[in-house]
PDB file of C-alpha atoms and ligand atoms in Angstrom:
ATOM      1  CA  MET I 256       0.000   0.000   0.000  1.00  0.00           C
ATOM      2  CA  ASN I 257       1.293   3.482  -0.813  1.00  0.00           C
ATOM      3  CA  ILE I 258       1.179   5.292   2.529  1.00  0.00           C
ATOM      4  CA  VAL I 259       2.110   8.882   3.375  1.00  0.00           C
ATOM      5  CA  VAL I 260       2.511   9.720   7.063  1.00  0.00           C
ATOM      6  CA  ILE I 261       2.368  13.446   7.803  1.00  0.00           C
ATOM      7  CA  GLY I 262       4.257  14.460  10.935  1.00  0.00           C
ATOM      8  CA  PRO I 263       7.693  13.245  12.086  1.00  0.00           C
ATOM      9  CA  GLY I 264       6.881  13.299  15.830  1.00  0.00           C
ATOM     10  CA  ALA I 265       6.845  10.246  18.070  1.00  0.00           C
ATOM     11  CA  LEU I 266       3.671   8.675  16.698  1.00  0.00           C
ATOM     12  CA  GLY I 267       4.359   9.557  13.054  1.00  0.00           C
ATOM     13  CA  SER I 268       7.874   8.144  13.288  1.00  0.00           C
ATOM     14  CA  LEU I 269       6.650   4.972  15.008  1.00  0.00           C
ATOM     15  CA  PHE I 270       3.935   4.264  12.426  1.00  0.00           C
ATOM     16  CA  SER I 271       6.266   5.157   9.521  1.00  0.00           C
ATOM     17  CA  ALA I 272       9.062   2.928  10.763  1.00  0.00           C
ATOM     18  CA  ARG I 273       6.867  -0.049  11.624  1.00  0.00           C
ATOM     19  CA  LEU I 274       4.941   0.091   8.331  1.00  0.00           C
ATOM     20  CA  ALA I 275       8.135   0.531   6.288  1.00  0.00           C
ATOM     21  CA  VAL I 276       9.877  -2.392   8.006  1.00  0.00           C
ATOM     22  CA  SER I 277       6.831  -4.576   7.287  1.00  0.00           C
ATOM     23  CA  GLY I 278       7.260  -3.935   3.559  1.00  0.00           C
ATOM     24  CA  GLN I 279       4.734  -1.134   2.909  1.00  0.00           C
ATOM     25  CA  ASP I 280       5.669   1.707   0.555  1.00  0.00           C
ATOM     26  CA  VAL I 281       5.952   4.540   3.105  1.00  0.00           C
ATOM     27  CA  THR I 282       6.764   8.231   2.744  1.00  0.00           C
ATOM     28  CA  LEU I 283       7.160  10.440   5.810  1.00  0.00           C
ATOM     29  CA  LEU I 284       6.217  14.029   5.026  1.00  0.00           C
ATOM     30  CA  ASP I 285       7.845  16.690   7.209  1.00  0.00           C
ATOM     31  CA  HIS I 286       7.176  20.428   6.797  1.00  0.00           C
ATOM     32  CA  ASN I 287      10.801  21.142   7.765  1.00  0.00           C
ATOM     33  CA  VAL I 288      13.052  20.831   4.675  1.00  0.00           C
ATOM     34  CA  THR I 289      16.345  20.855   6.623  1.00  0.00           C
ATOM     35  CA  ARG I 290      15.219  18.147   9.030  1.00  0.00           C
ATOM     36  CA  ALA I 291      13.751  15.994   6.251  1.00  0.00           C
ATOM     37  CA  GLN I 292      17.085  16.139   4.388  1.00  0.00           C
ATOM     38  CA  ALA I 293      19.089  15.434   7.554  1.00  0.00           C
ATOM     39  CA  LEU I 294      17.079  12.287   8.248  1.00  0.00           C
ATOM     40  CA  ALA I 295      18.363  10.921   4.914  1.00  0.00           C
ATOM     41  CA  ASN I 296      15.492   8.458   4.332  1.00  0.00           C
ATOM     42  CA  ARG I 297      16.229   6.568   7.522  1.00  0.00           C
ATOM     43  CA  LEU I 298      14.495   6.083  10.890  1.00  0.00           C
ATOM     44  CA  VAL I 299      15.774   4.175  13.899  1.00  0.00           C
ATOM     45  CA  LEU I 300      13.175   2.272  15.896  1.00  0.00           C
ATOM     46  CA  SER I 301      14.261   1.141  19.364  1.00  0.00           C
ATOM     47  CA  THR I 302      12.396  -1.677  21.050  1.00  0.00           C
ATOM     48  CA  ALA I 303      13.141  -3.272  24.445  1.00  0.00           C
ATOM     49  CA  ASP I 304      15.814  -5.514  22.956  1.00  0.00           C
ATOM     50  CA  GLN I 305      17.022  -4.068  19.651  1.00  0.00           C
ATOM     51  CA  ASP I 306      17.442  -1.068  17.357  1.00  0.00           C
ATOM     52  CA  ILE I 307      15.823  -1.545  13.959  1.00  0.00           C
ATOM     53  CA  GLU I 308      16.717   0.623  10.983  1.00  0.00           C
ATOM     54  CA  ALA I 309      13.841   1.508   8.661  1.00  0.00           C
ATOM     55  CA  THR I 310      14.466   2.761   5.145  1.00  0.00           C
ATOM     56  CA  LEU I 311      11.703   4.884   3.621  1.00  0.00           C
ATOM     57  CA  THR I 312      11.260   8.153   1.762  1.00  0.00           C
ATOM     58  CA  ILE I 313      11.450  11.218   3.997  1.00  0.00           C
ATOM     59  CA  THR I 314      10.639  14.447   2.234  1.00  0.00           C
ATOM     60  CA  ALA I 315       9.245  17.947   2.677  1.00  0.00           C
ATOM     61  CA  HIS I 316       7.663  17.943  -0.798  1.00  0.00           C
ATOM     62  CA  PRO I 317       3.874  17.467  -0.751  1.00  0.00           C
ATOM     63  CA  ALA I 318       4.035  16.120  -4.330  1.00  0.00           C
ATOM     64  CA  CYS I 319       4.335  12.682  -2.698  1.00  0.00           C
ATOM     65  CA  LEU I 320       0.653  12.936  -1.730  1.00  0.00           C
ATOM     66  CA  ALA I 321      -0.477  12.433  -5.333  1.00  0.00           C
ATOM     67  CA  ASP I 322       0.001   8.638  -5.303  1.00  0.00           C
ATOM     68  CA  ALA I 323      -1.057   7.965  -1.720  1.00  0.00           C
ATOM     69  CA  GLU I 324      -3.718   5.355  -1.050  1.00  0.00           C
ATOM     70  CA  LEU I 325      -3.588   6.135   2.657  1.00  0.00           C
ATOM     71  CA  ILE I 326      -2.556   9.357   4.399  1.00  0.00           C
ATOM     72  CA  ILE I 327      -2.010   9.182   8.148  1.00  0.00           C
ATOM     73  CA  LEU I 328      -2.230  12.559   9.868  1.00  0.00           C
ATOM     74  CA  ALA I 329       0.107  12.266  12.846  1.00  0.00           C
ATOM     75  CA  VAL I 330       0.037  15.952  13.751  1.00  0.00           C
ATOM     76  CA  LYS I 331      -1.557  17.972  16.545  1.00  0.00           C
ATOM     77  CA  SER I 332      -5.271  18.656  16.220  1.00  0.00           C
ATOM     78  CA  PRO I 333      -5.087  22.382  15.246  1.00  0.00           C
ATOM     79  CA  GLN I 334      -3.240  21.360  12.058  1.00  0.00           C
ATOM     80  CA  VAL I 335      -5.741  18.710  10.988  1.00  0.00           C
ATOM     81  CA  ASP I 336      -8.319  20.838   9.161  1.00  0.00           C
ATOM     82  CA  GLY I 337      -5.756  22.637   6.980  1.00  0.00           C
ATOM     83  CA  LEU I 338      -3.885  19.430   6.159  1.00  0.00           C
ATOM     84  CA  ILE I 339      -7.075  17.664   5.093  1.00  0.00           C
ATOM     85  CA  HIS I 340      -7.691  20.478   2.588  1.00  0.00           C
ATOM     86  CA  ILE I 341      -4.111  20.310   1.292  1.00  0.00           C
ATOM     87  CA  ALA I 342      -4.210  16.512   1.054  1.00  0.00           C
ATOM     88  CA  GLN I 343      -7.562  16.404  -0.698  1.00  0.00           C
ATOM     89  CA  SER I 344      -6.478  19.012  -3.246  1.00  0.00           C
ATOM     90  CA  ARG I 345      -3.490  16.831  -4.201  1.00  0.00           C
ATOM     91  CA  THR I 346      -4.869  13.294  -4.102  1.00  0.00           C
ATOM     92  CA  GLY I 347      -7.204  11.141  -6.136  1.00  0.00           C
ATOM     93  CA  PRO I 348     -10.858  10.491  -5.253  1.00  0.00           C
ATOM     94  CA  ASP I 349     -10.147   7.227  -3.411  1.00  0.00           C
ATOM     95  CA  THR I 350      -7.380   8.258  -1.001  1.00  0.00           C
ATOM     96  CA  LEU I 351      -8.234   7.498   2.616  1.00  0.00           C
ATOM     97  CA  ILE I 352      -7.162  10.075   5.200  1.00  0.00           C
ATOM     98  CA  LEU I 353      -6.796   8.796   8.758  1.00  0.00           C
ATOM     99  CA  GLY I 354      -6.550  11.231  11.682  1.00  0.00           C
ATOM    100  CA  LEU I 355      -4.627   9.940  14.716  1.00  0.00           C
ATOM    101  CA  GLN I 356      -4.957  12.706  17.289  1.00  0.00           C
ATOM    102  CA  ASN I 357      -5.490  12.999  21.022  1.00  0.00           C
ATOM    103  CA  GLY I 358      -8.615  14.761  22.202  1.00  0.00           C
ATOM    104  CA  ILE I 359     -11.746  15.771  20.300  1.00  0.00           C
ATOM    105  CA  GLY I 360     -10.709  19.180  18.996  1.00  0.00           C
ATOM    106  CA  HIS I 361     -10.244  17.935  15.425  1.00  0.00           C
ATOM    107  CA  LEU I 362     -13.568  16.148  14.790  1.00  0.00           C
ATOM    108  CA  GLN I 363     -15.520  18.693  12.706  1.00  0.00           C
ATOM    109  CA  PRO I 364     -14.185  17.765   9.216  1.00  0.00           C
ATOM    110  CA  PHE I 365     -14.796  14.099  10.035  1.00  0.00           C
ATOM    111  CA  LYS I 366     -18.359  14.902  11.131  1.00  0.00           C
ATOM    112  CA  ASP I 367     -18.900  16.741   7.841  1.00  0.00           C
ATOM    113  CA  CYS I 368     -17.723  13.776   5.742  1.00  0.00           C
ATOM    114  CA  ALA I 369     -20.240  11.055   4.855  1.00  0.00           C
ATOM    115  CA  THR I 370     -18.285   9.543   1.962  1.00  0.00           C
ATOM    116  CA  GLY I 371     -15.871   7.356   3.879  1.00  0.00           C
ATOM    117  CA  LEU I 372     -12.836   9.354   2.744  1.00  0.00           C
ATOM    118  CA  LEU I 373     -11.954  10.510   6.260  1.00  0.00           C
ATOM    119  CA  ALA I 374     -11.440   8.046   9.108  1.00  0.00           C
ATOM    120  CA  LEU I 375     -10.485   8.545  12.735  1.00  0.00           C
ATOM    121  CA  GLY I 376      -8.189   6.539  14.927  1.00  0.00           C
ATOM    122  CA  VAL I 377      -7.179   6.378  18.546  1.00  0.00           C
ATOM    123  CA  THR I 378      -4.074   4.582  19.691  1.00  0.00           C
ATOM    124  CA  SER I 379      -2.533   3.459  22.955  1.00  0.00           C
ATOM    125  CA  GLN I 380       0.856   2.696  21.419  1.00  0.00           C
ATOM    126  CA  GLY I 381       3.602   4.144  23.584  1.00  0.00           C
ATOM    127  CA  ALA I 382       6.100   6.109  21.496  1.00  0.00           C
ATOM    128  CA  THR I 383       8.811   8.529  22.589  1.00  0.00           C
ATOM    129  CA  LEU I 384      10.912  10.567  20.206  1.00  0.00           C
ATOM    130  CA  VAL I 385      14.491  10.142  21.416  1.00  0.00           C
ATOM    131  CA  LYS I 386      15.610  12.710  18.803  1.00  0.00           C
ATOM    132  CA  PRO I 387      14.461  13.471  15.246  1.00  0.00           C
ATOM    133  CA  GLY I 388      14.656  10.205  13.305  1.00  0.00           C
ATOM    134  CA  HIS I 389      14.937   8.012  16.400  1.00  0.00           C
ATOM    135  CA  VAL I 390      11.793   6.706  18.076  1.00  0.00           C
ATOM    136  CA  ARG I 391      11.426   4.369  21.034  1.00  0.00           C
ATOM    137  CA  HIS I 392       8.495   1.925  20.972  1.00  0.00           C
ATOM    138  CA  GLY I 393       8.029   1.754  24.736  1.00  0.00           C
ATOM    139  CA  GLY I 394       4.759  -0.113  25.043  1.00  0.00           C
ATOM    140  CA  HIS I 395       2.243  -1.898  22.880  1.00  0.00           C
ATOM    141  CA  GLY I 396      -1.423  -0.948  23.088  1.00  0.00           C
ATOM    142  CA  PRO I 397      -4.389  -1.333  20.780  1.00  0.00           C
ATOM    143  CA  THR I 398      -5.259   1.027  17.945  1.00  0.00           C
ATOM    144  CA  THR I 399      -8.885   1.395  16.877  1.00  0.00           C
ATOM    145  CA  ILE I 400      -9.993   3.038  13.652  1.00  0.00           C
ATOM    146  CA  GLY I 401     -13.401   3.807  12.209  1.00  0.00           C
ATOM    147  CA  PHE I 402     -15.697   6.176  10.358  1.00  0.00           C
ATOM    148  CA  LEU I 403     -17.950   8.590  12.209  1.00  0.00           C
ATOM    149  CA  HIS I 404     -20.789   7.812   9.780  1.00  0.00           C
ATOM    150  CA  PRO I 405     -21.703   4.527   8.069  1.00  0.00           C
ATOM    151  CA  ALA I 406     -19.550   4.352   4.927  1.00  0.00           C
ATOM    152  CA  PRO I 407     -19.985   2.705   1.509  1.00  0.00           C
ATOM    153  CA  ASP I 408     -18.864  -0.961   1.421  1.00  0.00           C
ATOM    154  CA  GLN I 409     -15.686  -0.351  -0.568  1.00  0.00           C
ATOM    155  CA  ARG I 410     -14.547   2.292   1.944  1.00  0.00           C
ATOM    156  CA  THR I 411     -15.121  -0.123   4.829  1.00  0.00           C
ATOM    157  CA  ALA I 412     -13.134  -2.731   2.893  1.00  0.00           C
ATOM    158  CA  MET I 413     -10.308  -0.199   2.474  1.00  0.00           C
ATOM    159  CA  LEU I 414     -10.339   0.543   6.216  1.00  0.00           C
ATOM    160  CA  LYS I 415     -10.098  -3.192   6.932  1.00  0.00           C
ATOM    161  CA  ARG I 416      -7.063  -3.416   4.599  1.00  0.00           C
ATOM    162  CA  VAL I 417      -5.477  -0.562   6.545  1.00  0.00           C
ATOM    163  CA  ALA I 418      -6.124  -2.351   9.861  1.00  0.00           C
ATOM    164  CA  ALA I 419      -4.618  -5.556   8.432  1.00  0.00           C
ATOM    165  CA  ALA I 420      -1.517  -3.694   7.187  1.00  0.00           C
ATOM    166  CA  MET I 421      -1.019  -1.998  10.558  1.00  0.00           C
ATOM    167  CA  SER I 422      -1.531  -5.230  12.485  1.00  0.00           C
ATOM    168  CA  ALA I 423       0.936  -7.039  10.222  1.00  0.00           C
ATOM    169  CA  ALA I 424       3.411  -4.248  11.004  1.00  0.00           C
ATOM    170  CA  GLY I 425       3.157  -4.935  14.745  1.00  0.00           C
ATOM    171  CA  LEU I 426       0.608  -2.205  15.466  1.00  0.00           C
ATOM    172  CA  ALA I 427      -2.468  -4.221  16.483  1.00  0.00           C
ATOM    173  CA  THR I 428      -5.425  -2.424  14.908  1.00  0.00           C
ATOM    174  CA  GLU I 429      -9.157  -3.073  14.913  1.00  0.00           C
ATOM    175  CA  VAL I 430     -11.948  -1.464  12.876  1.00  0.00           C
ATOM    176  CA  VAL I 431     -14.809  -0.352  15.139  1.00  0.00           C
ATOM    177  CA  ASP I 432     -18.219   1.189  14.508  1.00  0.00           C
ATOM    178  CA  ASP I 433     -18.210   3.363  17.643  1.00  0.00           C
ATOM    179  CA  ILE I 434     -15.055   5.375  17.058  1.00  0.00           C
ATOM    180  CA  GLU I 435     -16.482   8.531  18.689  1.00  0.00           C
ATOM    181  CA  ALA I 436     -17.066   6.663  21.962  1.00  0.00           C
ATOM    182  CA  ARG I 437     -13.521   5.217  21.729  1.00  0.00           C
ATOM    183  CA  LEU I 438     -12.138   8.739  21.280  1.00  0.00           C
ATOM    184  CA  TRP I 439     -14.053   9.905  24.339  1.00  0.00           C
ATOM    185  CA  GLN I 440     -12.810   6.941  26.386  1.00  0.00           C
ATOM    186  CA  LYS I 441      -9.226   7.990  25.659  1.00  0.00           C
ATOM    187  CA  LEU I 442     -10.178  11.669  26.068  1.00  0.00           C
ATOM    188  CA  LEU I 443     -11.317  11.023  29.642  1.00  0.00           C
ATOM    189  CA  VAL I 444      -8.006   9.347  30.495  1.00  0.00           C
ATOM    190  CA  ASN I 445      -6.043  12.250  29.016  1.00  0.00           C
ATOM    191  CA  ALA I 446      -8.383  14.831  30.611  1.00  0.00           C
ATOM    192  CA  GLY I 447      -7.766  13.280  34.016  1.00  0.00           C
ATOM    193  CA  ILE I 448      -4.001  12.844  33.763  1.00  0.00           C
ATOM    194  CA  ASN I 449      -2.217  15.126  31.321  1.00  0.00           C
ATOM    195  CA  GLY I 450      -3.027  18.630  32.588  1.00  0.00           C
ATOM    196  CA  LEU I 451      -2.486  17.633  36.211  1.00  0.00           C
ATOM    197  CA  THR I 452       0.999  16.298  35.439  1.00  0.00           C
ATOM    198  CA  VAL I 453       1.776  19.797  34.123  1.00  0.00           C
ATOM    199  CA  LEU I 454       0.462  21.513  37.270  1.00  0.00           C
ATOM    200  CA  TYR I 455       2.299  19.167  39.620  1.00  0.00           C
ATOM    201  CA  ASP I 456       5.293  18.758  37.245  1.00  0.00           C
ATOM    202  CA  CYS I 457       5.442  15.016  37.861  1.00  0.00           C
ATOM    203  CA  PRO I 458       5.274  11.615  36.165  1.00  0.00           C
ATOM    204  CA  ASN I 459       1.785  10.112  35.813  1.00  0.00           C
ATOM    205  CA  GLY I 460       2.082   7.748  38.787  1.00  0.00           C
ATOM    206  CA  GLN I 461       2.903  10.483  41.307  1.00  0.00           C
ATOM    207  CA  LEU I 462      -0.572  11.974  40.861  1.00  0.00           C
ATOM    208  CA  LEU I 463      -1.932   9.015  42.813  1.00  0.00           C
ATOM    209  CA  GLY I 464       0.129   9.883  45.885  1.00  0.00           C
ATOM    210  CA  ILE I 465      -0.856  13.579  46.018  1.00  0.00           C
ATOM    211  CA  ALA I 466      -4.257  13.736  47.750  1.00  0.00           C
ATOM    212  CA  GLU I 467      -5.341  17.003  46.079  1.00  0.00           C
ATOM    213  CA  ALA I 468      -4.243  15.791  42.619  1.00  0.00           C
ATOM    214  CA  ARG I 469      -6.097  12.489  43.010  1.00  0.00           C
ATOM    215  CA  THR I 470      -9.297  14.290  44.065  1.00  0.00           C
ATOM    216  CA  ARG I 471      -9.041  16.629  41.094  1.00  0.00           C
ATOM    217  CA  LEU I 472      -8.330  13.732  38.707  1.00  0.00           C
ATOM    218  CA  ILE I 473     -11.509  11.976  39.840  1.00  0.00           C
ATOM    219  CA  ALA I 474     -13.588  15.142  39.449  1.00  0.00           C
ATOM    220  CA  LEU I 475     -12.158  15.835  35.976  1.00  0.00           C
ATOM    221  CA  VAL I 476     -13.040  12.365  34.733  1.00  0.00           C
ATOM    222  CA  GLU I 477     -16.476  12.321  36.390  1.00  0.00           C
ATOM    223  CA  GLU I 478     -17.375  15.639  34.761  1.00  0.00           C
ATOM    224  CA  GLY I 479     -16.208  14.363  31.366  1.00  0.00           C
ATOM    225  CA  ALA I 480     -18.063  11.076  31.729  1.00  0.00           C
ATOM    226  CA  LEU I 481     -21.283  12.940  32.527  1.00  0.00           C
ATOM    227  CA  VAL I 482     -20.940  15.010  29.347  1.00  0.00           C
ATOM    228  CA  ALA I 483     -20.156  11.911  27.261  1.00  0.00           C
ATOM    229  CA  ARG I 484     -23.194  10.057  28.612  1.00  0.00           C
ATOM    230  CA  GLN I 485     -25.410  13.077  27.969  1.00  0.00           C
ATOM    231  CA  LYS I 486     -24.207  12.887  24.378  1.00  0.00           C
ATOM    232  CA  GLY I 487     -25.261   9.232  24.278  1.00  0.00           C
ATOM    233  CA  LEU I 488     -21.695   7.892  24.150  1.00  0.00           C
ATOM    234  CA  ASP I 489     -20.726   4.691  25.956  1.00  0.00           C
ATOM    235  CA  VAL I 490     -17.616   5.437  27.982  1.00  0.00           C
ATOM    236  CA  GLY I 491     -17.754   2.172  29.915  1.00  0.00           C
ATOM    237  CA  PRO I 492     -18.852   1.419  33.462  1.00  0.00           C
ATOM    238  CA  ASP I 493     -15.885   2.892  35.336  1.00  0.00           C
ATOM    239  CA  PRO I 494     -13.953   5.651  33.543  1.00  0.00           C
ATOM    240  CA  VAL I 495     -12.443   6.870  36.839  1.00  0.00           C
ATOM    241  CA  GLY I 496     -11.165   3.371  37.676  1.00  0.00           C
ATOM    242  CA  ARG I 497      -9.735   3.054  34.161  1.00  0.00           C
ATOM    243  CA  THR I 498      -7.926   6.396  34.449  1.00  0.00           C
ATOM    244  CA  LEU I 499      -6.443   5.479  37.835  1.00  0.00           C
ATOM    245  CA  GLU I 500      -5.338   2.166  36.306  1.00  0.00           C
ATOM    246  CA  VAL I 501      -3.615   3.986  33.389  1.00  0.00           C
ATOM    247  CA  CYS I 502      -1.869   6.192  35.974  1.00  0.00           C
ATOM    248  CA  ARG I 503      -0.549   3.080  37.694  1.00  0.00           C
ATOM    249  CA  ALA I 504       0.353   1.307  34.431  1.00  0.00           C
ATOM    250  CA  THR I 505       2.228   4.363  33.108  1.00  0.00           C
ATOM    251  CA  ALA I 506       3.555   5.454  36.512  1.00  0.00           C
ATOM    252  CA  ASN I 507       6.998   6.464  35.243  1.00  0.00           C
ATOM    253  CA  ASN I 508       5.790   8.134  32.004  1.00  0.00           C
ATOM    254  CA  ILE I 509       6.153  11.840  31.505  1.00  0.00           C
ATOM    255  CA  SER I 510       2.784  12.611  29.898  1.00  0.00           C
ATOM    256  CA  SER I 511       2.777  13.972  26.365  1.00  0.00           C
ATOM    257  CA  MET I 512       1.501  17.312  27.695  1.00  0.00           C
ATOM    258  CA  LEU I 513       4.261  17.682  30.272  1.00  0.00           C
ATOM    259  CA  GLN I 514       6.786  16.764  27.545  1.00  0.00           C
ATOM    260  CA  ASP I 515       5.304  19.557  25.398  1.00  0.00           C
ATOM    261  CA  VAL I 516       5.619  22.084  28.239  1.00  0.00           C
ATOM    262  CA  ARG I 517       9.210  21.050  28.978  1.00  0.00           C
ATOM    263  CA  ARG I 518      10.114  21.446  25.286  1.00  0.00           C
ATOM    264  CA  GLY I 519       8.368  24.821  25.045  1.00  0.00           C
ATOM    265  CA  ARG I 520       5.748  23.502  22.600  1.00  0.00           C
ATOM    266  CA  THR I 521       2.049  24.303  22.476  1.00  0.00           C
ATOM    267  CA  THR I 522       0.091  21.815  24.563  1.00  0.00           C
ATOM    268  CA  GLU I 523      -3.059  19.918  23.589  1.00  0.00           C
ATOM    269  CA  ILE I 524      -5.032  21.313  26.544  1.00  0.00           C
ATOM    270  CA  LEU I 525      -7.556  23.013  24.236  1.00  0.00           C
ATOM    271  CA  ALA I 526      -8.141  19.772  22.308  1.00  0.00           C
ATOM    272  CA  ILE I 527      -8.579  17.807  25.544  1.00  0.00           C
ATOM    273  CA  ASN I 528     -10.032  19.606  28.600  1.00  0.00           C
ATOM    274  CA  GLY I 529     -10.800  22.768  26.585  1.00  0.00           C
ATOM    275  CA  ALA I 530     -12.778  20.816  23.980  1.00  0.00           C
ATOM    276  CA  LEU I 531     -14.598  18.965  26.753  1.00  0.00           C
ATOM    277  CA  VAL I 532     -15.606  22.331  28.269  1.00  0.00           C
ATOM    278  CA  ALA I 533     -16.906  23.459  24.865  1.00  0.00           C
ATOM    279  CA  GLU I 534     -19.038  20.298  24.530  1.00  0.00           C
ATOM    280  CA  ALA I 535     -20.346  20.762  28.089  1.00  0.00           C
ATOM    281  CA  LYS I 536     -21.370  24.360  27.309  1.00  0.00           C
ATOM    282  CA  LYS I 537     -23.543  23.143  24.409  1.00  0.00           C
ATOM    283  CA  LEU I 538     -25.409  20.959  26.928  1.00  0.00           C
ATOM    284  CA  ALA I 539     -25.414  23.608  29.677  1.00  0.00           C
ATOM    285  CA  THR I 540     -23.583  21.138  31.924  1.00  0.00           C
ATOM    286  CA  PRO I 541     -21.224  22.691  34.471  1.00  0.00           C
ATOM    287  CA  VAL I 542     -17.651  21.312  34.344  1.00  0.00           C
ATOM    288  CA  PRO I 543     -15.802  23.643  36.760  1.00  0.00           C
ATOM    289  CA  GLU I 544     -12.782  21.354  37.302  1.00  0.00           C
ATOM    290  CA  ASN I 545     -12.112  21.093  33.566  1.00  0.00           C
ATOM    291  CA  GLU I 546     -12.541  24.866  33.159  1.00  0.00           C
ATOM    292  CA  LEU I 547     -10.117  25.568  36.003  1.00  0.00           C
ATOM    293  CA  LEU I 548      -7.508  23.106  34.746  1.00  0.00           C
ATOM    294  CA  THR I 549      -7.704  24.488  31.191  1.00  0.00           C
ATOM    295  CA  ARG I 550      -7.072  28.016  32.501  1.00  0.00           C
ATOM    296  CA  GLN I 551      -4.236  26.883  34.775  1.00  0.00           C
ATOM    297  CA  VAL I 552      -2.417  24.933  32.049  1.00  0.00           C
ATOM    298  CA  LEU I 553      -2.834  27.786  29.543  1.00  0.00           C
ATOM    299  CA  MET I 554      -1.174  30.104  32.082  1.00  0.00           C
ATOM    300  CA  LYS I 555       1.759  27.688  32.469  1.00  0.00           C
ATOM    301  CA  SER I 556       2.417  27.080  28.773  1.00  0.00           C
TER     302      SER I 556
HETATM  303  O1  PAF T 672      -0.783  11.539  26.514  1.00  0.00           O
HETATM  304  C1  PAF T 672      -0.178  10.697  27.191  1.00  0.00           C
HETATM  305  O2  PAF T 672       0.873  10.942  27.762  1.00  0.00           O
HETATM  306  C2  PAF T 672      -0.743   9.284  27.283  1.00  0.00           C
HETATM  307  O3  PAF T 672      -1.937   9.250  26.530  1.00  0.00           O
HETATM  308  C3  PAF T 672      -1.001   8.754  28.681  1.00  0.00           C
HETATM  309  C4  PAF T 672      -1.913   7.556  28.588  1.00  0.00           C
HETATM  310  C5  PAF T 672      -1.596   9.794  29.591  1.00  0.00           C
HETATM  311  C6  PAF T 672       0.270   8.187  29.248  1.00  0.00           C
HETATM  312  O4  PAF T 672       1.267   9.109  29.504  1.00  0.00           O
END
């Protein structure tokens, strides 16, 4: 399959490297010409026991989009809308675009698309960018992909081919018909953990030992779960328990948001807690903890 991955961050590098090593025809598209040239068509993928070298095309020229059957958007949510327009103006009528973002701030173009050309994904793969061109695959987790609206049969078949290609590359992927609920399930975990790790400047697991942080985490997730249920989304029986479990399971992780703050990058707070607040406003549901956390993280970053 001819695949273009847009975004050379941790997730984009992980998916590019894994898919390339498995024999797919992969191009990694970077907006930064100097960095794309420096990477010299090579990524290093570190696993627990080995370093694997992946050879693929790494370029800053969007001309590569023309032949893509699949485009994976591995960028932050504010960039998604613009990149969909660029991609669609350069590709054929059958190219599938898959958005792999945290949060729910990027959903509008997917909601507007009933043709099965835009799919969404949510992943629990653990990836850390050691440096540009070198990614560590720290933990395996499932990836789920799906359309927001029922899609024509041939588009569903294409999505299943994508899931098979990703699974064969060591990125276990399943096609689901409730992708919005899956996004919200992950959203609640991120809403409970990420912003608080910024406020307390700590790894995920330490939140459990700080009484005030733990209380706030529970309130953040409970508020989010209420909004999700009001929207008719199934977020499972115990989103708070699941979030506490993720905190334990990723105890030593520096959350993606704290990594962003430490590197001086824009955080995803508006796509996570901020977007949750916006959804709550539409339903006139008060979410004071999420509002407070959004303001506090914006002041810190
Ligand atoms: O964004 C992150 O950092 C991760 O989604 C998670 C699960 C909070 C682990 O660090």
